[in-house]
Each structure stands twice: as structure tokens, then as C-alpha cells.
Coordinates of C-alpha atoms in Angstrom, one line a residue:
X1 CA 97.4 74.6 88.8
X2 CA 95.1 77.5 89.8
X3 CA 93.7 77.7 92.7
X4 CA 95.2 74.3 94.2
X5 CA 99.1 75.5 93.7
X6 CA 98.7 79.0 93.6
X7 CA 96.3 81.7 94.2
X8 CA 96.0 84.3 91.2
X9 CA 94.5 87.8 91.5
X10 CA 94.1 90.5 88.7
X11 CA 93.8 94.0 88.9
X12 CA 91.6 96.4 86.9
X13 CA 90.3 93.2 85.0
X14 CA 87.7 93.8 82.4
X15 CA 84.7 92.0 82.1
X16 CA 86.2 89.1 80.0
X17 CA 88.1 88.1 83.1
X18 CA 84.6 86.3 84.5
X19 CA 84.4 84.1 81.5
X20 CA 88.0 82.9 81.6
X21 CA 88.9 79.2 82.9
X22 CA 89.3 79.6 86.0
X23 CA 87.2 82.9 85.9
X24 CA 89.7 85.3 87.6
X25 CA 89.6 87.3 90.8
X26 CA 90.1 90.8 90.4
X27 CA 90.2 94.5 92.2
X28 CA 88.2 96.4 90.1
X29 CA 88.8 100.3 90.6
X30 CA 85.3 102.7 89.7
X31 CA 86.6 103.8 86.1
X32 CA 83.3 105.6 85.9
X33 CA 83.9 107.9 88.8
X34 CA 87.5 108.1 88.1
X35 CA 86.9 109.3 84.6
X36 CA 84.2 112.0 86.0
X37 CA 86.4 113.5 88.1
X38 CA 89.0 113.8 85.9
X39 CA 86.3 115.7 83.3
X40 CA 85.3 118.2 86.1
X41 CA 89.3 118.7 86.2
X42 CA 89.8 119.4 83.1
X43 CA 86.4 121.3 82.5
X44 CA 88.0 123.7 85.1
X45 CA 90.9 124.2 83.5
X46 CA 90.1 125.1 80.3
X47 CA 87.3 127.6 82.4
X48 CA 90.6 129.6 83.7
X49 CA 88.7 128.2 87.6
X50 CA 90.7 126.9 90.0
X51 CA 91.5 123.1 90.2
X52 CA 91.3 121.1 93.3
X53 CA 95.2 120.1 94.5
X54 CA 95.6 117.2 96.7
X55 CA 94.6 113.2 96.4
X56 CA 91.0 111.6 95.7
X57 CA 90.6 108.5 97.1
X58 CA 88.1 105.9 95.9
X59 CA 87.1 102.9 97.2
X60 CA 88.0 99.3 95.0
X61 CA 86.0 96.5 94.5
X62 CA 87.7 92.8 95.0
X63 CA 85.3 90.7 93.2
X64 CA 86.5 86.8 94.1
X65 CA 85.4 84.2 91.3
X66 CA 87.5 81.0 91.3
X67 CA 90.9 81.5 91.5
X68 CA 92.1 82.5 95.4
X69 CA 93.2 79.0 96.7
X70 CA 93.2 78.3 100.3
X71 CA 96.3 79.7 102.4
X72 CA 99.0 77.4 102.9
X73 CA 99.8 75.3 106.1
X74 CA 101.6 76.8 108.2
X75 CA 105.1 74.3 108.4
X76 CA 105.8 74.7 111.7
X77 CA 103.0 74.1 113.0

């Protein structure tokens, strides 16, 4: 069973995922600044300008709902 035997997490969930039984936990990423960036990319391109090289990092979200159980005991302790 979730969360008692084991801990479930999603990733890049859509908004459904809060209405499931349990609602799921999920890392959402920013789609919204992810998609502007990539625009201004390829706005640039077609433009002939130059295109920033190298990684863009953005920050995601970890919205908990009900399904991260507690951690196990540790056996050997």
C-alpha cells in the first residue's frame, strides 16, 4: 500500500496527479520558463543572431501530497 509499504514520487506530474488516490508527490519542473527560453532560442535563430551555448539551470519544485511514507527503521539498530 502507498505510503505505508512504499513511498511513491512522480516527476513532471500534471495537475491531475493532486486528485488521484493517494494524491501523488511530484517534482514539478517550470514548463513555463522552460518553454520561454527555448522561444528566445529559436527567435534567435531564425534572426541569423547568435544563440547562447552552454546549460540553463532552473530550479524544481517538489510538491509533497500524500504519498512519501516514513523512512524505514534502520535494522541494525
Amino acid at each position: 500500500m502507498v505510503p505505508g509499504d512504499v513511498s511513491v514520487v512522480g516527476y513532471d506530474g500534471s495537475s491531475i496527479t493532486e486528485f488521484t488516490d493517494p494524491p501523488l508527490t511530484t517534482v514539478r519542473q517550470p514548463a513555463d520558463r522552460l518553454a520561454l527560453e527555448v522561444g528566445r532560442s529559436v527567435l534567435a535563430l531564425v534572426s541569423n543572431r547568435d544563440v547562447p551555448t552552454g546549460e540553463l539551470l532552473f530550479d524544481p519544485e517538489l510538491v509533497i501530497r500524500a504519498t512519501p511514507g516514513p523512512a524505514p527503521a534502520d535494522p541494525g539498530a
